[in-house]
Structure formats: C-alpha cells, structure tokens
PDB file of C-alpha atoms and ligand atoms in Angstrom:
ATOM      1  CA  MET A  26     -55.530 -15.877-122.319  1.00 49.00           C
ATOM      2  CA  ASP A  27     -54.506 -13.149-124.779  1.00 52.00           C
ATOM      3  CA  TYR A  28     -51.611 -14.227-126.845  1.00 53.00           C
ATOM      4  CA  ASP A  29     -48.751 -11.996-127.918  1.00 57.00           C
ATOM      5  CA  VAL A  30     -46.539 -13.737-130.461  1.00 58.00           C
ATOM      6  CA  ASP A  31     -43.590 -11.450-129.730  1.00 65.00           C
ATOM      7  CA  HIS A  32     -43.641 -12.190-126.025  1.00 79.00           C
ATOM      8  CA  PRO A  33     -44.657 -15.806-125.454  1.00 87.00           C
ATOM      9  CA  VAL A  34     -45.431 -16.399-121.805  1.00 93.00           C
ATOM     10  CA  ASP A  35     -46.667 -19.266-119.668  1.00 94.00           C
ATOM     11  CA  TYR A  36     -49.780 -19.363-117.459  1.00 94.00           C
ATOM     12  CA  TRP A  37     -48.151 -17.086-114.861  1.00 95.00           C
ATOM     13  CA  GLY A  38     -46.912 -14.583-117.451  1.00 94.00           C
ATOM     14  CA  LYS A  39     -43.333 -15.871-117.279  1.00 95.00           C
ATOM     15  CA  ASP A  40     -41.164 -15.316-120.366  1.00 94.00           C
ATOM     16  CA  ALA A  41     -41.272 -18.642-122.247  1.00 93.00           C
ATOM     17  CA  ARG A  42     -38.698 -17.826-124.932  1.00 92.00           C
ATOM     18  CA  PRO A  43     -35.943 -19.986-123.326  1.00 94.00           C
ATOM     19  CA  LEU A  44     -38.125 -22.997-124.268  1.00 95.00           C
ATOM     20  CA  LYS A  45     -37.138 -22.376-127.894  1.00 95.00           C
ATOM     21  CA  GLU A  46     -33.625 -23.611-127.012  1.00 95.00           C
ATOM     22  CA  LYS A  47     -34.973 -27.050-126.119  1.00 97.00           C
ATOM     23  CA  ARG A  48     -34.101 -30.000-128.372  1.00 97.00           C
ATOM     24  CA  LEU A  49     -34.877 -33.067-126.225  1.00 97.00           C
ATOM     25  CA  PHE A  50     -38.512 -33.243-125.106  1.00 98.00           C
ATOM     26  CA  LEU A  51     -39.278 -35.850-122.452  1.00 97.00           C
ATOM     27  CA  LEU A  52     -43.027 -36.255-122.499  1.00 97.00           C
ATOM     28  CA  ASP A  53     -45.344 -37.929-120.056  1.00 96.00           C
ATOM     29  CA  MET A  54     -48.347 -39.586-121.767  1.00 94.00           C
ATOM     30  CA  ASP A  55     -51.381 -40.186-119.472  1.00 89.00           C
ATOM     31  CA  GLY A  56     -52.956 -36.814-118.723  1.00 92.00           C
ATOM     32  CA  THR A  57     -50.353 -34.940-120.805  1.00 96.00           C
ATOM     33  CA  ILE A  58     -50.877 -35.934-124.462  1.00 97.00           C
ATOM     34  CA  TYR A  59     -53.979 -38.109-124.029  1.00 95.00           C
ATOM     35  CA  LYS A  60     -56.497 -39.484-121.593  1.00 90.00           C
ATOM     36  CA  ASP A  61     -57.444 -43.078-122.418  1.00 84.00           C
ATOM     37  CA  ASP A  62     -58.154 -42.986-126.167  1.00 89.00           C
ATOM     38  CA  LEU A  63     -58.637 -39.238-126.440  1.00 93.00           C
ATOM     39  CA  LEU A  64     -55.618 -37.491-127.970  1.00 96.00           C
ATOM     40  CA  PHE A  65     -55.320 -33.887-126.743  1.00 97.00           C
ATOM     41  CA  ASP A  66     -55.279 -30.994-129.236  1.00 97.00           C
ATOM     42  CA  GLY A  67     -51.769 -29.704-129.767  1.00 97.00           C
ATOM     43  CA  THR A  68     -50.019 -33.071-129.447  1.00 97.00           C
ATOM     44  CA  LEU A  69     -49.553 -33.626-133.189  1.00 97.00           C
ATOM     45  CA  GLN A  70     -48.538 -29.986-133.714  1.00 97.00           C
ATOM     46  CA  LEU A  71     -45.979 -30.244-130.892  1.00 97.00           C
ATOM     47  CA  LEU A  72     -44.447 -33.455-132.289  1.00 97.00           C
ATOM     48  CA  ASN A  73     -44.290 -31.884-135.768  1.00 96.00           C
ATOM     49  CA  TYR A  74     -42.548 -28.845-134.332  1.00 97.00           C
ATOM     50  CA  ILE A  75     -39.957 -31.072-132.623  1.00 97.00           C
ATOM     51  CA  GLU A  76     -39.299 -32.924-135.885  1.00 96.00           C
ATOM     52  CA  ASN A  77     -38.986 -29.641-137.796  1.00 96.00           C
ATOM     53  CA  ILE A  78     -36.310 -28.280-135.461  1.00 96.00           C
ATOM     54  CA  LYS A  79     -34.476 -31.664-135.716  1.00 96.00           C
ATOM     55  CA  GLY A  80     -35.177 -32.307-132.054  1.00 96.00           C
ATOM     56  CA  LYS A  81     -36.104 -35.547-130.355  1.00 96.00           C
ATOM     57  CA  TYR A  82     -39.106 -36.611-128.304  1.00 97.00           C
ATOM     58  CA  ILE A  83     -39.199 -39.468-125.877  1.00 96.00           C
ATOM     59  CA  PHE A  84     -42.252 -40.648-124.011  1.00 96.00           C
ATOM     60  CA  ILE A  85     -41.290 -41.311-120.422  1.00 93.00           C
ATOM     61  CA  THR A  86     -43.835 -43.282-118.493  1.00 88.00           C
ATOM     62  CA  ASN A  87     -44.141 -44.720-115.023  1.00 86.00           C
ATOM     63  CA  ASN A  88     -46.869 -47.086-116.244  1.00 84.00           C
ATOM     64  CA  SER A  89     -45.418 -50.581-115.956  1.00 82.00           C
ATOM     65  CA  SER A  90     -48.647 -52.354-116.970  1.00 84.00           C
ATOM     66  CA  LYS A  91     -47.967 -51.831-120.685  1.00 84.00           C
ATOM     67  CA  SER A  92     -44.932 -52.833-122.758  1.00 85.00           C
ATOM     68  CA  VAL A  93     -43.234 -50.583-125.329  1.00 89.00           C
ATOM     69  CA  THR A  94     -44.826 -52.677-128.115  1.00 90.00           C
ATOM     70  CA  GLU A  95     -48.266 -51.921-126.666  1.00 91.00           C
ATOM     71  CA  TYR A  96     -47.469 -48.191-126.440  1.00 93.00           C
ATOM     72  CA  ILE A  97     -46.311 -48.110-130.070  1.00 96.00           C
ATOM     73  CA  ALA A  98     -49.638 -49.744-131.082  1.00 96.00           C
ATOM     74  CA  LYS A  99     -51.668 -47.365-128.906  1.00 95.00           C
ATOM     75  CA  LEU A 100     -50.003 -44.227-130.291  1.00 96.00           C
ATOM     76  CA  LYS A 101     -50.409 -45.559-133.845  1.00 97.00           C
ATOM     77  CA  ARG A 102     -54.166 -45.855-133.197  1.00 96.00           C
ATOM     78  CA  LEU A 103     -54.118 -42.211-132.088  1.00 96.00           C
ATOM     79  CA  GLY A 104     -52.275 -41.186-135.280  1.00 95.00           C
ATOM     80  CA  ILE A 105     -48.706 -40.935-133.926  1.00 96.00           C
ATOM     81  CA  LYS A 106     -45.957 -42.952-135.599  1.00 93.00           C
ATOM     82  CA  THR A 107     -43.234 -44.031-133.145  1.00 96.00           C
ATOM     83  CA  ASP A 108     -40.619 -46.740-132.731  1.00 94.00           C
ATOM     84  CA  LYS A 109     -39.015 -48.244-129.655  1.00 90.00           C
ATOM     85  CA  ASN A 110     -36.429 -45.447-129.480  1.00 90.00           C
ATOM     86  CA  ASN A 111     -39.223 -42.974-128.697  1.00 94.00           C
ATOM     87  CA  PHE A 112     -39.925 -44.607-125.324  1.00 93.00           C
ATOM     88  CA  PHE A 113     -38.445 -45.055-121.907  1.00 90.00           C
ATOM     89  CA  THR A 114     -40.675 -46.838-119.393  1.00 88.00           C
ATOM     90  CA  SER A 115     -40.291 -47.588-115.701  1.00 89.00           C
ATOM     91  CA  THR A 116     -40.007 -51.258-116.677  1.00 89.00           C
ATOM     92  CA  GLN A 117     -36.975 -50.467-118.873  1.00 87.00           C
ATOM     93  CA  ALA A 118     -35.495 -48.384-116.048  1.00 88.00           C
ATOM     94  CA  THR A 119     -36.135 -51.308-113.690  1.00 91.00           C
ATOM     95  CA  VAL A 120     -34.262 -53.686-116.030  1.00 91.00           C
ATOM     96  CA  LEU A 121     -31.239 -51.346-115.934  1.00 87.00           C
ATOM     97  CA  PHE A 122     -31.496 -51.083-112.138  1.00 87.00           C
ATOM     98  CA  LEU A 123     -31.702 -54.874-111.680  1.00 93.00           C
ATOM     99  CA  LYS A 124     -28.801 -55.529-114.076  1.00 90.00           C
ATOM    100  CA  ASN A 125     -26.623 -52.959-112.316  1.00 85.00           C
ATOM    101  CA  ASN A 126     -27.510 -53.886-108.733  1.00 89.00           C
ATOM    102  CA  PHE A 127     -28.572 -57.547-108.742  1.00 94.00           C
ATOM    103  CA  PRO A 128     -26.854 -59.160-111.745  1.00 94.00           C
ATOM    104  CA  GLY A 129     -27.844 -62.787-112.329  1.00 94.00           C
ATOM    105  CA  GLN A 130     -30.096 -62.958-109.255  1.00 96.00           C
ATOM    106  CA  LYS A 131     -33.557 -64.496-109.049  1.00 97.00           C
ATOM    107  CA  ILE A 132     -36.283 -61.838-109.107  1.00 98.00           C
ATOM    108  CA  TYR A 133     -39.869 -62.405-107.973  1.00 98.00           C
ATOM    109  CA  CYS A 134     -42.332 -60.215-109.889  1.00 97.00           C
ATOM    110  CA  GLN A 135     -45.890 -59.164-109.115  1.00 98.00           C
ATOM    111  CA  GLY A 136     -46.897 -57.528-112.391  1.00 96.00           C
ATOM    112  CA  THR A 137     -48.831 -57.919-115.631  1.00 95.00           C
ATOM    113  CA  PHE A 138     -48.146 -60.726-118.094  1.00 95.00           C
ATOM    114  CA  SER A 139     -46.787 -58.073-120.443  1.00 91.00           C
ATOM    115  CA  MET A 140     -44.355 -56.697-117.827  1.00 93.00           C
ATOM    116  CA  ILE A 141     -43.131 -60.202-116.947  1.00 95.00           C
ATOM    117  CA  GLU A 142     -42.511 -61.007-120.628  1.00 93.00           C
ATOM    118  CA  GLU A 143     -40.599 -57.741-121.119  1.00 91.00           C
ATOM    119  CA  LEU A 144     -38.332 -58.466-118.128  1.00 94.00           C
ATOM    120  CA  LYS A 145     -37.716 -62.051-119.247  1.00 95.00           C
ATOM    121  CA  ASN A 146     -36.917 -60.889-122.789  1.00 94.00           C
ATOM    122  CA  ALA A 147     -34.397 -58.457-121.299  1.00 93.00           C
ATOM    123  CA  GLY A 148     -32.592 -61.397-119.673  1.00 96.00           C
ATOM    124  CA  ILE A 149     -33.886 -61.072-116.098  1.00 96.00           C
ATOM    125  CA  ASP A 150     -34.180 -64.404-114.200  1.00 96.00           C
ATOM    126  CA  LEU A 151     -37.810 -64.133-113.126  1.00 96.00           C
ATOM    127  CA  THR A 152     -40.298 -66.108-111.078  1.00 96.00           C
ATOM    128  CA  THR A 153     -43.868 -65.497-109.941  1.00 95.00           C
ATOM    129  CA  LYS A 154     -43.675 -68.050-107.096  1.00 93.00           C
ATOM    130  CA  CYS A 155     -42.317 -67.853-103.548  1.00 89.00           C
ATOM    131  CA  ASN A 156     -39.162 -69.971-103.676  1.00 87.00           C
ATOM    132  CA  ASP A 157     -35.864 -70.106-101.813  1.00 85.00           C
ATOM    133  CA  ASP A 158     -33.733 -68.558-104.563  1.00 93.00           C
ATOM    134  CA  VAL A 159     -35.603 -65.246-104.626  1.00 96.00           C
ATOM    135  CA  LYS A 160     -33.361 -62.271-103.757  1.00 97.00           C
ATOM    136  CA  VAL A 161     -35.548 -59.371-104.885  1.00 97.00           C
ATOM    137  CA  VAL A 162     -39.289 -58.724-104.800  1.00 98.00           C
ATOM    138  CA  LEU A 163     -40.445 -56.436-107.608  1.00 98.00           C
ATOM    139  CA  VAL A 164     -43.946 -54.934-107.697  1.00 97.00           C
ATOM    140  CA  GLY A 165     -45.343 -53.158-110.768  1.00 95.00           C
ATOM    141  CA  PHE A 166     -48.641 -51.509-111.748  1.00 95.00           C
ATOM    142  CA  ASP A 167     -50.551 -54.770-112.043  1.00 96.00           C
ATOM    143  CA  THR A 168     -53.858 -54.358-113.868  1.00 95.00           C
ATOM    144  CA  GLU A 169     -54.264 -58.142-113.607  1.00 97.00           C
ATOM    145  CA  LEU A 170     -53.809 -58.170-109.823  1.00 98.00           C
ATOM    146  CA  SER A 171     -55.347 -61.030-107.845  1.00 98.00           C
ATOM    147  CA  PHE A 172     -55.475 -61.888-104.150  1.00 98.00           C
ATOM    148  CA  GLU A 173     -53.415 -64.973-104.946  1.00 97.00           C
ATOM    149  CA  LYS A 174     -50.587 -62.761-106.246  1.00 98.00           C
ATOM    150  CA  LEU A 175     -50.792 -60.466-103.179  1.00 98.00           C
ATOM    151  CA  ASN A 176     -50.662 -63.518-100.948  1.00 97.00           C
ATOM    152  CA  GLU A 177     -47.509 -64.797-102.670  1.00 97.00           C
ATOM    153  CA  THR A 178     -45.808 -61.382-102.422  1.00 98.00           C
ATOM    154  CA  CYS A 179     -46.654 -61.008 -98.702  1.00 98.00           C
ATOM    155  CA  LYS A 180     -45.426 -64.542 -98.026  1.00 97.00           C
ATOM    156  CA  ILE A 181     -41.974 -63.788 -99.481  1.00 97.00           C
ATOM    157  CA  LEU A 182     -41.666 -60.408 -97.767  1.00 97.00           C
ATOM    158  CA  SER A 183     -42.719 -61.896 -94.408  1.00 97.00           C
ATOM    159  CA  THR A 184     -40.577 -65.038 -94.461  1.00 96.00           C
ATOM    160  CA  LYS A 185     -37.396 -64.168 -96.390  1.00 95.00           C
ATOM    161  CA  GLU A 186     -34.565 -61.634 -96.306  1.00 95.00           C
ATOM    162  CA  VAL A 187     -35.118 -59.979 -99.674  1.00 97.00           C
ATOM    163  CA  GLU A 188     -34.771 -56.558-101.308  1.00 97.00           C
ATOM    164  CA  PHE A 189     -38.074 -54.882-102.108  1.00 97.00           C
ATOM    165  CA  ILE A 190     -38.423 -52.609-105.146  1.00 96.00           C
ATOM    166  CA  ALA A 191     -41.397 -51.162-107.024  1.00 95.00           C
ATOM    167  CA  THR A 192     -41.579 -49.652-110.497  1.00 93.00           C
ATOM    168  CA  ASN A 193     -43.389 -46.393-109.660  1.00 91.00           C
ATOM    169  CA  PRO A 194     -44.853 -44.477-106.692  1.00 89.00           C
ATOM    170  CA  ASP A 195     -47.989 -43.149-108.461  1.00 87.00           C
ATOM    171  CA  LEU A 196     -51.048 -43.581-106.252  1.00 90.00           C
ATOM    172  CA  ARG A 197     -53.635 -43.430-109.006  1.00 89.00           C
ATOM    173  CA  CYS A 198     -53.807 -43.759-112.780  1.00 86.00           C
ATOM    174  CA  PRO A 199     -56.157 -41.587-114.860  1.00 78.00           C
ATOM    175  CA  VAL A 200     -58.880 -43.331-116.911  1.00 81.00           C
ATOM    176  CA  ALA A 201     -61.868 -41.930-118.828  1.00 79.00           C
ATOM    177  CA  TYR A 202     -64.212 -41.790-115.815  1.00 89.00           C
ATOM    178  CA  GLY A 203     -61.641 -40.736-113.189  1.00 87.00           C
ATOM    179  CA  PHE A 204     -58.862 -42.821-111.608  1.00 89.00           C
ATOM    180  CA  VAL A 205     -57.922 -46.385-110.694  1.00 94.00           C
ATOM    181  CA  PRO A 206     -55.327 -47.457-108.079  1.00 96.00           C
ATOM    182  CA  ASP A 207     -51.754 -47.430-109.433  1.00 94.00           C
ATOM    183  CA  CYS A 208     -48.563 -49.117-108.220  1.00 95.00           C
ATOM    184  CA  GLY A 209     -48.160 -46.799-105.198  1.00 95.00           C
ATOM    185  CA  SER A 210     -51.574 -47.831-103.878  1.00 98.00           C
ATOM    186  CA  ILE A 211     -50.915 -51.534-104.479  1.00 98.00           C
ATOM    187  CA  VAL A 212     -47.658 -51.135-102.537  1.00 98.00           C
ATOM    188  CA  GLN A 213     -49.561 -49.485 -99.659  1.00 98.00           C
ATOM    189  CA  MET A 214     -51.726 -52.613 -99.272  1.00 98.00           C
ATOM    190  CA  ILE A 215     -48.592 -54.760 -99.115  1.00 98.00           C
ATOM    191  CA  GLU A 216     -46.922 -52.354 -96.701  1.00 98.00           C
ATOM    192  CA  ASN A 217     -49.972 -52.390 -94.424  1.00 98.00           C
ATOM    193  CA  ALA A 218     -49.782 -56.181 -94.309  1.00 98.00           C
ATOM    194  CA  THR A 219     -46.014 -56.715 -94.028  1.00 98.00           C
ATOM    195  CA  GLY A 220     -44.550 -53.447 -92.724  1.00 98.00           C
ATOM    196  CA  LYS A 221     -42.081 -53.489 -95.663  1.00 97.00           C
ATOM    197  CA  ARG A 222     -41.487 -50.424 -97.833  1.00 96.00           C
ATOM    198  CA  PRO A 223     -39.956 -50.632-101.315  1.00 95.00           C
ATOM    199  CA  VAL A 224     -37.429 -48.488-103.132  1.00 91.00           C
ATOM    200  CA  PHE A 225     -39.174 -46.910-106.146  1.00 91.00           C
ATOM    201  CA  ILE A 226     -37.483 -46.866-109.558  1.00 90.00           C
ATOM    202  CA  GLY A 227     -39.580 -44.592-111.831  1.00 89.00           C
ATOM    203  CA  LYS A 228     -40.280 -40.867-111.600  1.00 91.00           C
ATOM    204  CA  PRO A 229     -39.567 -38.865-109.365  1.00 92.00           C
ATOM    205  CA  GLN A 230     -36.182 -40.616-109.437  1.00 90.00           C
ATOM    206  CA  PRO A 231     -34.072 -38.848-112.101  1.00 90.00           C
ATOM    207  CA  THR A 232     -32.855 -42.161-113.623  1.00 84.00           C
ATOM    208  CA  MET A 233     -35.168 -42.175-116.648  1.00 86.00           C
ATOM    209  CA  ILE A 234     -34.360 -38.526-117.416  1.00 91.00           C
ATOM    210  CA  THR A 235     -30.582 -38.802-117.120  1.00 89.00           C
ATOM    211  CA  THR A 236     -30.489 -42.066-119.072  1.00 84.00           C
ATOM    212  CA  ALA A 237     -32.468 -40.482-121.920  1.00 86.00           C
ATOM    213  CA  MET A 238     -30.142 -37.445-121.958  1.00 90.00           C
ATOM    214  CA  GLU A 239     -27.067 -39.689-122.119  1.00 85.00           C
ATOM    215  CA  LYS A 240     -28.568 -41.823-124.868  1.00 80.00           C
ATOM    216  CA  PHE A 241     -29.297 -38.820-127.093  1.00 84.00           C
ATOM    217  CA  GLY A 242     -26.313 -36.669-126.149  1.00 89.00           C
ATOM    218  CA  ALA A 243     -28.454 -33.777-124.904  1.00 94.00           C
ATOM    219  CA  ASN A 244     -27.304 -31.404-122.169  1.00 95.00           C
ATOM    220  CA  ILE A 245     -29.269 -29.941-119.260  1.00 96.00           C
ATOM    221  CA  ASN A 246     -30.092 -26.677-121.083  1.00 96.00           C
ATOM    222  CA  GLU A 247     -31.461 -28.419-124.174  1.00 97.00           C
ATOM    223  CA  THR A 248     -33.750 -30.788-122.281  1.00 98.00           C
ATOM    224  CA  VAL A 249     -37.220 -30.320-120.840  1.00 98.00           C
ATOM    225  CA  VAL A 250     -39.709 -32.601-119.073  1.00 98.00           C
ATOM    226  CA  ILE A 251     -43.395 -32.110-119.841  1.00 98.00           C
ATOM    227  CA  GLY A 252     -45.967 -33.733-117.551  1.00 97.00           C
ATOM    228  CA  ASP A 253     -49.199 -33.366-115.601  1.00 96.00           C
ATOM    229  CA  ARG A 254     -48.019 -34.464-112.146  1.00 93.00           C
ATOM    230  CA  LEU A 255     -45.953 -32.532-109.649  1.00 95.00           C
ATOM    231  CA  TYR A 256     -44.789 -35.412-107.431  1.00 92.00           C
ATOM    232  CA  THR A 257     -43.601 -37.606-110.314  1.00 92.00           C
ATOM    233  CA  ASP A 258     -43.047 -35.801-113.668  1.00 95.00           C
ATOM    234  CA  ILE A 259     -42.050 -32.380-112.381  1.00 97.00           C
ATOM    235  CA  ALA A 260     -40.091 -33.761-109.405  1.00 97.00           C
ATOM    236  CA  SER A 261     -38.077 -36.060-111.712  1.00 95.00           C
ATOM    237  CA  GLY A 262     -37.066 -33.069-113.856  1.00 97.00           C
ATOM    238  CA  ILE A 263     -36.117 -31.033-110.784  1.00 97.00           C
ATOM    239  CA  ASN A 264     -34.113 -34.003-109.441  1.00 96.00           C
ATOM    240  CA  ALA A 265     -32.298 -34.248-112.799  1.00 95.00           C
ATOM    241  CA  GLY A 266     -31.591 -30.473-112.797  1.00 97.00           C
ATOM    242  CA  ILE A 267     -33.566 -29.624-115.945  1.00 97.00           C
ATOM    243  CA  ASP A 268     -36.444 -27.282-116.839  1.00 98.00           C
ATOM    244  CA  THR A 269     -39.968 -28.605-116.402  1.00 98.00           C
ATOM    245  CA  VAL A 270     -43.342 -27.857-117.965  1.00 98.00           C
ATOM    246  CA  CYS A 271     -46.535 -28.701-116.078  1.00 98.00           C
ATOM    247  CA  VAL A 272     -49.719 -28.992-118.158  1.00 98.00           C
ATOM    248  CA  LEU A 273     -53.097 -28.662-116.467  1.00 97.00           C
ATOM    249  CA  SER A 274     -54.816 -31.284-118.659  1.00 95.00           C
ATOM    250  CA  GLY A 275     -54.353 -34.100-116.136  1.00 92.00           C
ATOM    251  CA  GLU A 276     -54.041 -34.375-112.392  1.00 89.00           C
ATOM    252  CA  THR A 277     -52.574 -31.055-111.282  1.00 94.00           C
ATOM    253  CA  THR A 278     -54.619 -27.905-110.736  1.00 96.00           C
ATOM    254  CA  ILE A 279     -53.419 -24.316-110.245  1.00 97.00           C
ATOM    255  CA  LYS A 280     -54.433 -24.680-106.585  1.00 97.00           C
ATOM    256  CA  ASP A 281     -52.094 -27.703-106.285  1.00 97.00           C
ATOM    257  CA  ILE A 282     -49.164 -25.710-107.706  1.00 97.00           C
ATOM    258  CA  LYS A 283     -49.859 -22.781-105.365  1.00 96.00           C
ATOM    259  CA  SER A 284     -49.753 -25.049-102.329  1.00 97.00           C
ATOM    260  CA  SER A 285     -46.864 -27.301-103.416  1.00 97.00           C
ATOM    261  CA  ASP A 286     -43.138 -27.014-102.810  1.00 96.00           C
ATOM    262  CA  ILE A 287     -42.559 -28.775-106.151  1.00 97.00           C
ATOM    263  CA  ILE A 288     -42.688 -25.835-108.549  1.00 97.00           C
ATOM    264  CA  PRO A 289     -42.547 -26.377-112.331  1.00 98.00           C
ATOM    265  CA  THR A 290     -40.363 -23.980-114.344  1.00 98.00           C
ATOM    266  CA  TYR A 291     -43.331 -23.257-116.654  1.00 98.00           C
ATOM    267  CA  THR A 292     -47.066 -23.972-116.506  1.00 98.00           C
ATOM    268  CA  PHE A 293     -49.488 -24.206-119.446  1.00 97.00           C
ATOM    269  CA  HIS A 294     -53.161 -25.139-119.749  1.00 97.00           C
ATOM    270  CA  SER A 295     -52.285 -27.870-122.230  1.00 97.00           C
ATOM    271  CA  VAL A 296     -49.773 -29.072-124.816  1.00 97.00           C
ATOM    272  CA  LEU A 297     -51.663 -26.839-127.274  1.00 96.00           C
ATOM    273  CA  ASP A 298     -50.686 -23.704-125.336  1.00 96.00           C
ATOM    274  CA  PHE A 299     -47.149 -25.044-124.893  1.00 97.00           C
ATOM    275  CA  TRP A 300     -46.812 -25.660-128.650  1.00 96.00           C
ATOM    276  CA  ARG A 301     -48.132 -22.173-129.498  1.00 94.00           C
ATOM    277  CA  THR A 302     -45.367 -20.674-127.355  1.00 93.00           C
ATOM    278  CA  LEU A 303     -42.738 -22.614-129.268  1.00 93.00           C
ATOM    279  CA  GLU A 304     -44.134 -22.225-132.751  1.00 87.00           C
ATOM    280  CA  ASP A 305     -44.936 -18.500-132.984  1.00 68.00           C
ATOM    281  CA  GLU A 306     -42.121 -16.271-134.120  1.00 52.00           C
TER     282      GLU A 306
HETATM  283 MG1   MG B 411     -49.437 -38.252-116.358  1.00 84.72          MG
END
C-alpha cells in the first residue's frame, strides 16, 4: 500500500487522522501483538508512541488460562516491560462479576490451576468438587482439562439449581501451528451433554472496556480497541460505543469483514501499519 504521510488512511482508504486523538489503547494480545512467542513488528513502536503522547495501554484478554503474573512474564520475555496495571483479563472481569452478583457464595470452577489460584487470591469462595453449597458453576479456558473435570461439571449442572457462567465465548485459540479449542468450544461439549447454556463474561460484553475507561478516566472519544477478532474484540468495542481497529494479523480476513455485520471503524494489515498512521506527521 502506498503511504502518504499527510493523509494517513486505513486499509479501505478511510481517513485515519481521528486516531491521533486516542489516549487509551485497549489491546488484544493473541493474534494482535504476537502469536505464541513471535512478537509482531510494530508492537514496540506502537507502545513507544503511546508512552510518548502520555497515553495508556492496557492489554485486554479473554484468555482465562493464564494469570496476570504469567502475562507480565511472557511480555517481558518478548521485550515488553509491563506491570499489573497494564492488564485486564476475563478472569479479573469474572471476579468483579461474581463479587457484584453472587457475594459470599460458593463457586465451582472448571479452570486451570492458575485461574483457580487467582480467583481464590481475589477472595472468591471456590471449590472444584460437586457439593451441596455450590451456587454458581464457572467454566474457563482450561488448558489442563480432563474428563474427570467435565464429569464433575456435568454432574452439578444436571443435578442442582445453579447459575452457569463462562469466562469467554471464543471458540478457538491461536497457536503456532493453527488453533486449539478455547472456552466456547469446551462450553459446547458441556451444553451438548446437559442442555445448559452459560452467560459469558469476557468480550464481546463491554464490561472489560468500560471498566478500563473508568479506571483511567478516559472518555469514549479518547479510547480505542485494537484486536484481530470481529465477534469478540471488535464487538466489545462496538458494544461499549468506542472506535475499533481490526488488524489482519490473526483470525479475521478481509473476506470475513466483507461478509460480517460487525464492522470495525478502521482496518489495518497489522499493528505496524496502525502505528505508521499514528506516528507520521
Ligand atoms: Mg486475538
């Protein structure tokens, strides 16, 4: 694509200058700034730009298999220095949801060891066994999933009157060779067995976006979501009423955008192209 520094445009030729007003950047990670351990070109430049304009970046992720501590370590390995204030995960959003809606109640969790620890540390009364006190069944993206866990979850959902929630609706998670099943697919197995459908907490719900905006005092015009998925990242931004940037470095193709009713405000090949639009004067 030819680049004209005086008239920065997105993939479709749309005037991208309004993006220079943005101060709060809510970034997806998988497929947006990296894939597995490969950091995409343009990520470091983009983060530098945000620091230079005294903006703020927050990584917003639906991935409930990793804790914030693990994300900080992963980004450090990739050369990005962050602290816990740079993150908002679907697990953190789930903690807020549980505290607001089911205070003090016993929660059954089918998730990774790391997710269970994070919920317990946040003060949630958690169990991984089917017992009489359970009021809520919570399912996360469990990369340590076993049939024994599925059995326990189905037993509770089939024999007790409980609420059913899940951290994120993503069907698949990108890895180096392609994709693995994500929380949405795990939930489909459970739904096929029990007929029960959960309420999802993460993107495309606007909760993570609006909470981040409140925390950092940013308004709708100053905030933008950047992600690689229409039905989660872009939909969450639309649901929160803010501008969205779709990058084509992950799941979504141009063909997908053309045939979708979830339309991003701007589209770029990658964070590199997005950064060039912001940086050039
Ligand atoms: Mg992604």
